[in-house]
Tab-separated table of C-alpha atoms and ligand atoms in Angstrom:
chain	number	residue	atom	x	y	z
A	1	MET	CA	2.348	0.913	-17.784
A	2	ALA	CA	4.334	0.438	-20.838
A	3	ALA	CA	5.449	4.125	-22.180
A	4	VAL	CA	3.642	5.224	-24.947
A	5	GLY	CA	5.531	5.776	-27.949
A	6	ALA	CA	4.537	9.252	-29.166
A	7	VAL	CA	6.399	11.037	-25.835
A	8	SER	CA	8.940	8.643	-25.282
A	9	ARG	CA	10.083	9.312	-29.068
A	10	ALA	CA	9.681	13.276	-28.294
A	11	LEU	CA	11.786	12.799	-25.451
A	12	ALA	CA	14.537	10.623	-26.927
A	13	GLU	CA	14.626	13.379	-29.909
A	14	LEU	CA	14.778	16.427	-27.699
A	15	HIS	CA	17.225	14.126	-25.868
A	16	ALA	CA	19.287	12.663	-29.124
A	17	ARG	CA	19.583	17.105	-30.464
A	18	LEU	CA	20.705	18.041	-26.721
A	19	ALA	CA	22.852	16.148	-25.839
A	20	VAL	CA	25.436	17.620	-28.383
A	21	VAL	CA	25.543	20.750	-26.762
A	22	ASP	CA	27.762	22.176	-25.690
A	23	GLY	CA	28.537	24.933	-22.608
A	24	GLY	CA	28.504	25.583	-19.284
A	25	ALA	CA	30.856	24.221	-16.352
A	26	VAL	CA	30.345	21.296	-14.380
A	27	ALA	CA	30.547	22.440	-10.807
A	28	ASP	CA	33.994	22.280	-8.672
A	29	TYR	CA	33.317	24.164	-5.521
A	30	ILE	CA	32.273	21.108	-4.204
A	31	PRO	CA	35.159	18.894	-5.268
A	32	GLN	CA	33.040	15.752	-5.303
A	33	LEU	CA	30.967	17.544	-8.007
A	34	ALA	CA	33.761	18.107	-10.548
A	35	LEU	CA	33.818	14.223	-10.666
A	36	ALA	CA	30.704	13.780	-12.612
A	37	ASP	CA	30.433	13.548	-16.113
A	38	PRO	CA	29.691	16.463	-18.675
A	39	ALA	CA	28.423	14.252	-20.962
A	40	ALA	CA	25.963	12.334	-18.239
A	41	PHE	CA	22.244	13.841	-19.829
A	42	GLY	CA	18.860	12.266	-18.786
A	43	LEU	CA	15.325	13.756	-19.372
A	44	ALA	CA	12.269	11.801	-17.340
A	45	LEU	CA	8.531	12.694	-17.222
A	46	VAL	CA	5.896	11.679	-15.322
A	47	SER	CA	2.239	12.323	-15.564
A	48	MET	CA	-0.499	12.430	-13.015
A	49	ASP	CA	-1.438	9.125	-13.711
A	50	GLY	CA	1.822	7.846	-12.931
A	51	HIS	CA	2.857	7.105	-16.311
A	52	ARG	CA	6.593	7.419	-16.679
A	53	TYR	CA	8.595	8.521	-19.830
A	54	SER	CA	12.284	9.088	-20.214
A	55	ALA	CA	15.393	9.017	-22.722
A	56	GLY	CA	19.018	8.928	-21.359
A	57	ASP	CA	20.538	8.725	-18.237
A	58	ALA	CA	17.605	9.137	-16.120
A	59	LEU	CA	18.609	6.094	-13.708
A	60	ALA	CA	22.079	7.687	-13.166
A	61	PRO	CA	22.846	8.819	-10.277
A	62	LEU	CA	23.747	12.454	-8.606
A	63	THR	CA	22.991	14.494	-5.814
A	64	ILE	CA	19.969	16.826	-5.157
A	65	GLN	CA	21.523	19.476	-4.056
A	66	SER	CA	19.468	22.759	-4.375
A	67	VAL	CA	16.604	20.598	-5.477
A	68	SER	CA	15.854	19.422	-2.299
A	69	LYS	CA	14.870	23.241	-1.252
A	70	PRO	CA	11.224	23.382	-2.691
A	71	PHE	CA	10.588	19.780	-0.812
A	72	VAL	CA	12.094	21.162	2.972
A	73	TYR	CA	10.027	23.877	2.100
A	74	ALA	CA	7.007	22.112	1.725
A	75	LEU	CA	7.939	20.395	4.806
A	76	ALA	CA	8.548	23.373	7.265
A	77	LEU	CA	5.249	24.904	5.487
A	78	ALA	CA	2.942	21.457	6.107
A	79	GLU	CA	4.164	20.944	9.981
A	80	LEU	CA	4.384	24.889	11.033
A	81	GLY	CA	1.961	26.627	8.683
A	82	LEU	CA	3.007	29.750	5.927
A	83	ASP	CA	3.021	32.198	9.100
A	84	ALA	CA	5.376	30.883	10.843
A	85	VAL	CA	7.614	30.219	7.907
A	86	THR	CA	6.848	33.766	6.483
A	87	ALA	CA	8.107	35.040	9.283
A	88	ARG	CA	11.748	33.429	9.583
A	89	VAL	CA	12.291	33.119	5.849
A	90	GLY	CA	10.769	35.741	2.936
A	91	ALA	CA	9.318	34.638	-0.729
A	92	GLU	CA	10.370	37.511	-2.474
A	93	PRO	CA	12.799	36.713	-5.462
A	94	SER	CA	16.442	37.991	-4.589
A	95	GLY	CA	17.580	38.792	-7.973
A	96	GLU	CA	20.947	36.998	-6.843
A	97	GLY	CA	22.705	34.044	-7.173
A	98	PHE	CA	22.103	31.163	-5.023
A	99	ASN	CA	24.739	31.558	-2.397
A	100	ALA	CA	24.142	35.367	-1.702
A	101	ILE	CA	24.021	37.119	1.411
A	102	SER	CA	20.463	37.737	2.249
A	103	LEU	CA	19.652	39.597	4.892
A	104	GLU	CA	16.849	42.042	5.394
A	105	PRO	CA	17.439	45.265	6.512
A	106	GLY	CA	16.173	45.278	10.463
A	107	THR	CA	15.027	41.656	10.306
A	108	GLY	CA	18.025	39.645	8.984
A	109	ARG	CA	15.709	37.112	7.317
A	110	PRO	CA	16.849	35.859	3.939
A	111	ALA	CA	14.938	36.418	0.831
A	112	ASN	CA	13.486	33.010	-0.030
A	113	PRO	CA	13.901	29.592	0.326
A	114	MET	CA	15.097	28.648	-3.146
A	115	ILE	CA	18.790	30.461	-2.189
A	116	ASN	CA	21.242	28.988	0.265
A	117	ALA	CA	20.749	31.483	3.220
A	118	GLY	CA	17.133	31.128	2.986
A	119	ALA	CA	16.993	26.993	2.794
A	120	ILE	CA	19.375	27.155	5.571
A	121	VAL	CA	17.207	28.428	7.986
A	122	THR	CA	14.307	26.381	6.216
A	123	THR	CA	16.313	23.419	7.286
A	124	SER	CA	17.102	24.708	10.692
A	125	LEU	CA	13.254	25.261	11.438
A	126	ILE	CA	11.823	21.440	10.812
A	127	PRO	CA	10.891	20.338	14.356
A	128	ALA	CA	12.982	17.411	15.857
A	129	ASP	CA	14.883	16.987	19.138
A	130	SER	CA	18.692	16.368	17.225
A	131	PRO	CA	19.813	17.275	13.935
A	132	SER	CA	20.305	13.383	13.574
A	133	GLU	CA	16.368	13.510	13.742
A	134	ARG	CA	16.311	16.333	11.599
A	135	PHE	CA	18.008	14.857	8.877
A	136	ALA	CA	16.282	11.749	9.438
A	137	ARG	CA	12.969	13.734	8.921
A	138	ILE	CA	14.110	15.769	6.050
A	139	LEU	CA	15.443	11.783	4.818
A	140	ALA	CA	12.028	10.691	4.848
A	141	CYS	CA	10.109	13.525	2.968
A	142	LEU	CA	12.433	13.264	0.271
A	143	SER	CA	11.583	9.675	0.271
A	144	ALA	CA	7.926	9.699	0.091
A	145	PHE	CA	8.342	12.822	-2.504
A	146	ALA	CA	10.170	10.096	-4.971
A	147	GLY	CA	8.305	7.373	-3.540
A	148	ARG	CA	11.081	5.037	-2.696
A	149	PRO	CA	13.991	5.062	0.429
A	150	LEU	CA	16.727	7.489	-0.680
A	151	ASP	CA	20.226	7.727	0.841
A	152	LEU	CA	23.254	10.284	1.458
A	153	ASP	CA	25.955	10.413	-1.034
A	154	GLU	CA	28.681	10.075	1.590
A	155	ALA	CA	31.615	11.198	-0.651
A	156	VAL	CA	29.838	14.286	-1.832
A	157	TYR	CA	28.011	15.115	1.789
A	158	ALA	CA	31.953	14.959	3.339
A	159	SER	CA	33.642	17.339	0.147
A	160	GLU	CA	31.139	19.543	0.555
A	161	SER	CA	31.259	19.884	4.779
A	162	ARG	CA	35.129	20.387	3.839
A	163	THR	CA	34.901	22.875	1.888
A	164	GLY	CA	31.156	24.887	2.249
A	165	ASP	CA	32.748	27.537	3.990
A	166	ARG	CA	30.349	30.192	2.031
A	167	ASN	CA	27.473	28.611	3.201
A	168	ARG	CA	29.321	28.077	6.931
A	169	ALA	CA	29.895	32.332	6.815
A	170	LEU	CA	25.944	32.977	5.173
A	171	ALA	CA	25.369	30.904	8.090
A	172	TYR	CA	26.640	32.785	11.045
A	173	LEU	CA	26.045	36.102	8.949
A	174	MET	CA	22.116	35.275	9.809
A	175	ARG	CA	22.437	34.184	13.542
A	176	GLY	CA	24.504	37.377	14.018
A	177	ALA	CA	21.349	39.113	12.582
A	178	GLY	CA	19.189	36.929	14.790
A	179	SER	CA	17.276	35.490	11.874
A	180	LEU	CA	19.078	31.690	12.343
A	181	THR	CA	18.851	30.527	16.297
A	182	GLY	CA	20.384	27.116	17.592
A	183	ASP	CA	24.177	25.580	16.599
A	184	VAL	CA	25.401	26.706	13.233
A	185	GLU	CA	27.345	24.082	12.043
A	186	GLN	CA	25.108	21.824	13.596
A	187	ALA	CA	22.226	23.629	10.795
A	188	VAL	CA	24.870	23.505	8.272
A	189	ASP	CA	25.790	20.029	8.860
A	190	VAL	CA	22.310	18.648	7.936
A	191	TYR	CA	21.523	21.457	5.849
A	192	PHE	CA	24.475	19.416	3.639
A	193	ARG	CA	23.499	15.966	4.141
A	194	GLN	CA	20.209	17.527	2.293
A	195	CYS	CA	21.944	18.523	-0.950
A	196	ALA	CA	23.839	14.845	-0.538
A	197	VAL	CA	20.728	13.006	-0.868
A	198	ARG	CA	21.257	10.458	-3.706
A	199	VAL	CA	18.366	10.355	-6.481
A	200	THR	CA	18.043	9.527	-9.941
A	201	ALA	CA	16.336	11.911	-12.781
A	202	ALA	CA	13.511	9.845	-12.388
A	203	ASP	CA	13.429	10.149	-8.931
A	204	LEU	CA	13.121	13.651	-9.764
A	205	ALA	CA	10.267	13.421	-12.024
A	206	VAL	CA	8.070	11.642	-9.397
A	207	MET	CA	8.720	14.433	-7.223
A	208	ALA	CA	7.918	16.895	-9.511
A	209	ALA	CA	5.037	15.652	-10.537
A	210	THR	CA	3.730	15.149	-6.621
A	211	LEU	CA	4.196	18.816	-6.457
A	212	ALA	CA	1.971	19.239	-9.615
A	213	GLY	CA	-0.239	17.101	-8.604
A	214	GLY	CA	-1.561	18.749	-5.207
A	215	GLY	CA	0.748	16.821	-2.791
A	216	VAL	CA	0.199	13.116	-4.364
A	217	ASN	CA	2.355	10.951	-5.416
A	218	PRO	CA	1.128	9.776	-8.339
A	219	VAL	CA	3.422	6.122	-8.214
A	220	THR	CA	2.824	5.436	-4.627
A	221	GLY	CA	-0.652	7.333	-4.265
A	222	GLU	CA	0.473	8.832	-1.071
A	223	GLN	CA	-1.127	12.784	0.229
A	224	VAL	CA	2.785	13.930	0.772
A	225	VAL	CA	1.462	17.382	1.797
A	226	PRO	CA	-1.642	18.917	2.171
A	227	GLU	CA	-2.303	20.206	-1.583
A	228	LEU	CA	-2.524	24.204	-0.294
A	229	THR	CA	1.471	23.191	0.554
A	230	ALA	CA	1.689	21.846	-2.604
A	231	GLU	CA	0.596	25.241	-4.063
A	232	ARG	CA	2.633	27.545	-2.327
A	233	VAL	CA	5.568	25.663	-3.067
A	234	LEU	CA	4.858	26.130	-6.725
A	235	ALA	CA	4.293	29.798	-5.971
A	236	VAL	CA	7.955	30.163	-4.662
A	237	MET	CA	9.762	28.159	-7.004
A	238	ALA	CA	7.895	30.047	-10.193
A	239	THR	CA	9.102	33.763	-8.717
A	240	CYS	CA	12.484	32.340	-6.996
A	241	GLY	CA	13.169	29.012	-8.189
A	242	MET	CA	16.001	30.226	-11.079
A	243	TYR	CA	17.704	31.980	-8.671
A	244	ASP	CA	18.772	35.461	-10.842
A	245	ALA	CA	17.135	34.125	-13.711
A	246	ALA	CA	13.530	33.685	-12.455
A	247	GLY	CA	11.996	36.163	-14.394
A	248	ASP	CA	13.334	35.270	-17.746
A	249	TRP	CA	12.405	32.032	-17.026
A	250	LEU	CA	8.927	33.242	-16.031
A	251	LEU	CA	8.842	34.938	-19.146
A	252	ARG	CA	10.162	32.108	-21.554
A	253	VAL	CA	9.242	28.617	-19.528
A	254	GLY	CA	6.189	29.121	-17.493
A	255	LEU	CA	6.955	26.276	-15.342
A	256	PRO	CA	7.697	26.242	-11.275
A	257	ALA	CA	10.755	24.892	-11.653
A	258	LYS	CA	14.042	24.223	-9.502
A	259	GLY	CA	17.762	23.971	-10.434
A	260	GLY	CA	20.888	22.435	-8.533
A	261	VAL	CA	24.775	22.552	-8.858
A	262	SER	CA	24.758	19.090	-9.748
A	263	GLY	CA	23.273	19.532	-12.878
A	264	ALA	CA	19.729	19.201	-11.731
A	265	LEU	CA	16.645	20.376	-12.783
A	266	ILE	CA	12.662	20.003	-11.855
A	267	ALA	CA	10.110	21.394	-13.493
A	268	CYS	CA	6.481	21.541	-12.578
A	269	SER	CA	3.583	21.707	-15.060
A	270	PRO	CA	0.026	22.246	-12.321
A	271	ALA	CA	-2.346	19.327	-12.464
A	272	ARG	CA	-0.397	17.725	-15.539
A	273	PHE	CA	2.903	16.777	-15.244
A	274	GLY	CA	6.528	16.864	-13.163
A	275	ILE	CA	9.465	16.929	-15.579
A	276	ALA	CA	13.282	16.340	-14.403
A	277	ALA	CA	16.905	17.313	-15.971
A	278	TYR	CA	20.232	15.500	-15.351
A	279	SER	CA	23.412	17.473	-17.120
A	280	PRO	CA	26.194	18.361	-15.620
A	281	PRO	CA	27.673	21.664	-17.084
A	282	LEU	CA	25.781	24.620	-15.262
A	283	ASP	CA	25.753	28.323	-17.154
A	284	PRO	CA	26.713	31.363	-15.248
A	285	VAL	CA	23.885	31.589	-12.952
A	286	GLY	CA	24.240	27.851	-12.211
A	287	ASN	CA	21.328	26.279	-13.464
A	288	PRO	CA	22.302	23.438	-16.087
A	289	VAL	CA	22.975	24.539	-19.443
A	290	ARG	CA	21.242	21.396	-21.454
A	291	GLY	CA	18.069	21.080	-18.847
A	292	VAL	CA	17.640	24.520	-19.642
A	293	LEU	CA	17.563	24.390	-23.193
A	294	ALA	CA	15.297	21.145	-22.813
A	295	LEU	CA	12.638	23.070	-20.778
A	296	ARG	CA	12.214	25.925	-23.511
A	297	GLU	CA	11.459	23.951	-26.245
A	298	LEU	CA	9.182	21.499	-24.359
A	299	SER	CA	7.065	24.258	-23.081
A	300	GLU	CA	6.905	26.367	-26.354
A	301	ARG	CA	6.379	23.439	-29.042
A	302	TYR	CA	3.630	21.671	-26.656
A	303	ALA	CA	2.141	25.005	-25.219
A	304	LEU	CA	3.223	24.365	-21.133
A	305	HIS	CA	3.592	28.023	-20.296
A	306	VAL	CA	1.268	28.391	-16.601
A	307	MET	CA	-0.365	31.238	-18.730
A	308	HIS	CA	-1.371	29.668	-21.263
A	309	HIS	CA	-5.027	29.995	-22.065
A	310	PRO	CA	-6.202	26.702	-21.563
A	311	GLY	CA	-9.156	26.615	-24.007
A	312	ALA	CA	-12.741	25.410	-23.274
A	313	ALA	CA	-13.473	22.512	-20.718
A	314	PRO	CA	-10.914	19.751	-19.971
A	315	ALA	CA	-11.080	17.093	-22.777
A	316	THR	CA	-11.984	13.676	-21.297
A	317	VAL	CA	-10.792	10.414	-22.598
A	318	ALA	CA	-13.134	6.615	-22.565
A	319	ARG	CA	-12.269	3.457	-24.214
A	320	ASP	CA	-13.965	0.382	-24.586
A	321	LEU	CA	-13.668	-2.976	-26.459
A	322	HIS	CA	-16.029	-3.692	-29.471
A	323	GLY	CA	-16.466	-6.665	-29.697
A	324	GLU	CA	-13.796	-9.073	-29.510
A	325	SER	CA	-10.999	-7.600	-32.358
A	326	VAL	CA	-12.561	-3.733	-32.369
A	327	ALA	CA	-11.179	-1.311	-29.571
A	328	LEU	CA	-12.329	2.236	-29.240
A	329	VAL	CA	-11.005	5.472	-27.538
A	330	THR	CA	-13.029	8.654	-27.962
A	331	ALA	CA	-11.436	11.723	-26.631
A	332	ARG	CA	-13.916	15.258	-25.884
A	333	GLY	CA	-12.444	19.019	-25.514
A	334	PRO	CA	-9.307	20.644	-26.070
A	335	LEU	CA	-6.279	18.255	-27.094
A	336	GLU	CA	-3.260	19.553	-26.024
A	337	PHE	CA	0.090	17.893	-24.523
A	338	THR	CA	-1.440	16.012	-21.052
A	339	THR	CA	-5.042	15.065	-22.978
A	340	THR	CA	-2.856	13.850	-25.509
A	341	GLU	CA	-0.754	11.876	-23.491
A	342	ARG	CA	-3.862	10.634	-21.688
A	343	LEU	CA	-5.728	9.557	-24.761
A	344	LEU	CA	-2.329	7.505	-26.568
A	345	SER	CA	-2.055	6.020	-23.148
A	346	ALA	CA	-5.796	4.690	-23.593
A	347	LEU	CA	-5.012	3.482	-26.813
A	348	ALA	CA	-1.823	1.859	-25.675
A	349	ASP	CA	-4.047	-0.026	-23.236
A	350	ALA	CA	-7.305	-0.583	-25.898
A	351	VAL	CA	-5.111	-2.135	-28.265
A	352	ALA	CA	-3.172	-4.246	-26.112
A	353	PRO	CA	-5.323	-7.257	-26.182
A	354	LEU	CA	-6.320	-6.940	-29.800
A	355	PRO	CA	-5.538	-9.570	-31.847
A	356	SER	CA	-2.943	-8.822	-34.899
A	357	ALA	CA	-5.615	-8.201	-37.042
A	358	GLY	CA	-7.516	-6.144	-35.450
A	359	GLY	CA	-9.206	-2.797	-35.404
A	360	VAL	CA	-9.089	0.293	-33.555
A	361	VAL	CA	-11.567	3.313	-34.026
A	362	LEU	CA	-10.572	6.662	-32.519
A	363	ASP	CA	-13.574	8.684	-31.970
A	364	LEU	CA	-12.658	12.630	-32.083
A	365	ASP	CA	-15.869	14.072	-32.889
A	366	ARG	CA	-16.586	15.917	-29.844
A	367	VAL	CA	-12.466	17.250	-29.848
A	368	THR	CA	-13.269	20.958	-29.586
A	369	ARG	CA	-9.451	21.483	-30.623
A	370	VAL	CA	-6.190	20.039	-31.833
A	371	ASP	CA	-3.124	21.595	-31.418
A	372	GLY	CA	-0.484	20.769	-34.529
A	373	ALA	CA	2.231	19.159	-32.127
A	374	SER	CA	-0.626	16.937	-30.616
A	375	ALA	CA	-2.259	16.384	-33.701
A	376	ALA	CA	1.265	14.795	-34.868
A	377	MET	CA	1.839	12.845	-31.473
A	378	VAL	CA	-1.294	10.971	-32.421
A	379	ARG	CA	-0.436	10.720	-35.931
A	380	GLU	CA	2.919	9.225	-35.109
A	381	GLU	CA	0.889	6.697	-33.160
A	382	LEU	CA	-1.442	5.758	-35.364
A	383	THR	CA	0.965	5.232	-37.913
A	384	ALA	CA	2.752	2.611	-36.114
A	385	LEU	CA	-0.172	1.094	-35.195
A	386	ARG	CA	-1.282	-0.100	-38.884
A	387	ARG	CA	2.190	-0.465	-39.327
A	388	ARG	CA	1.812	-3.296	-36.666
A	389	GLY	CA	-1.884	-4.563	-39.014
A	390	LEU	CA	-4.679	-3.161	-37.145
A	391	THR	CA	-6.682	-1.446	-38.933
A	392	VAL	CA	-7.175	2.540	-38.432
A	393	ALA	CA	-10.278	4.490	-38.529
A	394	ALA	CA	-11.063	8.140	-36.752
A	395	VAL	CA	-14.033	10.023	-36.727
A	396	GLY	CA	-14.601	13.689	-36.773
A	397	GLU	CA	-12.778	16.674	-38.403
A	398	ALA	CA	-10.108	16.340	-35.682
A	399	GLY	CA	-9.978	12.575	-36.488
A	400	ALA	CA	-8.789	13.665	-40.019
A	401	ALA	CA	-5.864	16.046	-38.783
A	402	VAL	CA	-4.428	13.007	-37.319
A	403	LEU	CA	-5.161	10.442	-39.347
A	404	ASP	CA	-3.063	10.807	-42.992
A	405	ASP	CA	-5.970	8.007	-44.903
A	406	PRO	CA	-8.622	10.124	-45.316
A	407	ASP	CA	-10.509	7.195	-46.747
A	408	HIS	CA	-10.333	6.155	-43.227
A	409	VAL	CA	-12.275	8.917	-41.989
A	410	PHE	CA	-15.692	8.969	-41.044
A	411	GLY	CA	-18.283	11.336	-40.000
A	412	THR	CA	-20.056	9.035	-37.261
A	413	ARG	CA	-18.504	6.359	-34.814
A	414	GLU	CA	-21.070	4.055	-35.970
A	415	ARG	CA	-20.084	4.237	-39.797
A	416	ALA	CA	-16.234	3.999	-38.822
A	417	LEU	CA	-16.846	0.545	-36.125
A	418	ALA	CA	-19.011	-0.840	-39.219
A	419	TRP	CA	-16.383	-0.450	-41.724
A	420	CYS	CA	-13.742	-1.157	-38.849
A	421	GLU	CA	-15.530	-4.103	-38.115
A	422	GLN	CA	-15.760	-5.836	-42.148
A	423	GLN	CA	-12.505	-5.280	-42.404
A	424	VAL	CA	-11.316	-6.903	-39.299
A	425	ALA	CA	-13.622	-9.750	-40.554
A	426	ALA	CA	-12.097	-10.003	-44.132
A	427	ALA	CA	-8.510	-9.949	-42.539
A	428	GLU	CA	-9.837	-12.710	-40.147
A	429	ALA	CA	-11.156	-14.837	-43.250
A	430	PRO	CA	-9.582	-17.446	-45.429
A	431	ALA	CA	-7.496	-16.119	-48.226
A	432	GLU	CA	-9.214	-16.921	-50.723
A	433	LEU	CA	-12.459	-14.955	-49.522
A	434	HIS	CA	-10.210	-11.484	-49.461
A	435	ARG	CA	-11.758	-9.031	-50.986
A	436	PRO	CA	-9.833	-6.136	-52.803
A	437	PRO	CA	-8.534	-4.155	-50.364
A	438	PRO	CA	-11.534	-1.429	-49.699
A	439	GLY	CA	-10.951	2.215	-49.458
A	440	GLY	CA	-13.619	3.271	-52.168
A	441	ASP	CA	-16.683	2.127	-50.151
A	442	ALA	CA	-15.349	4.133	-47.289
A	443	GLN	CA	-18.456	6.597	-46.358
A	444	HIS	CA	-16.996	10.308	-45.829
A	445	TRP	CA	-18.558	12.623	-43.237
B	1	LIG	N1	24.599	22.546	-1.773
B	1	LIG	C1	25.027	23.781	-2.675
B	1	LIG	C2	25.220	25.132	-1.955
B	1	LIG	O1	24.725	25.093	-0.808
B	1	LIG	C3	23.867	23.747	-3.285
B	1	LIG	C4	23.687	25.132	-4.111
B	1	LIG	C5	23.067	24.428	-5.468
B	1	LIG	O2	22.659	23.336	-5.869
B	1	LIG	N2	22.571	25.661	-6.195
B	1	LIG	O3	26.282	25.167	-2.098
């Protein structure tokens, strides 16, 4: 599927603007991570239809680090059920850093699975006969989320294994409190391997989209975890994913998210898309500076907050070919980021088979509302199509909002199609038969 221009351009523009943002520090408590390029910056987005968009270093390798936590939590929930897992790991925001000591008075239970203490216990819960089998199951699960076989970055794993005394200390404390059972070294070793799995921002976007899509990988179509599991993981990401910045994140960005010390950040827009950013410099909380800014901007601009009022019935998009040279694309309902992305995809598919002097009618007569950012994306795409030589007509009030030339906006689909066909026929006719460029004869709605 070819990338759709306006969404790619929005990511590229955001990428270009944030690439120059300084600030933050590359994590160095795992020595191998200190070698990361602070200028590396990638963005990737995957829709529920499996459309992929990216900008910058979206294919640069990085280790998944803490972004593995929601996925391994998903595996634990899917294998053991909510009650068995919450008996061992809580679901309360800790309000503390990712590597805090977290022992619930009385039980020793760590506060949640998104901080290290909770993640080490969660990993230890994955049913397996040996630590190597446990890691193999985790790697297979992460790979299914990504839609391709992932592997281990041996250098980062070895580096963390050599220096990870704080995580060992957390694990020993939890075993002392009774909340971690079994061999501490083995438990921590599987956790270190899990954190050192190699991914790209493009992989992370597919993984995030799988959680956003009820556990179905939008690229492979595989149901990786049950829908209810995905929903629960999103809930815990929303309240605990951003460590001690989780409350502010929910307030400002409003998307379930998870960051990691390698500079990875994912966010999930339920039933819409998954997004990932990679940029190594971290803020004092341990979240990637540029990734946080990118998500904040995207959420505000496209009204992505999960508590945002969704408007009326969901929009639907349809397309068909009207004759050989004119395509018709129809949308109904509210146009916001996701429905606009689908509309632009449908538009790209519809115009692909057209001759160079073909035409396209965008029927938005039954669009109930369109926000400014979405209208701008459609307008940009229609302008690009007109520059390519296609005749473009739009229908309805929303059509007038997305097409700069009012002469090419019509009250009914029939009039728009008739006009478009006439234009295309004139363009296809021999030059001497060309009539003066029309426009004045357009009928207005
Ligand atoms: N492997 C890292 C650690 O345990 C993961 C932490 C993170 O990404 N926040 O310290």
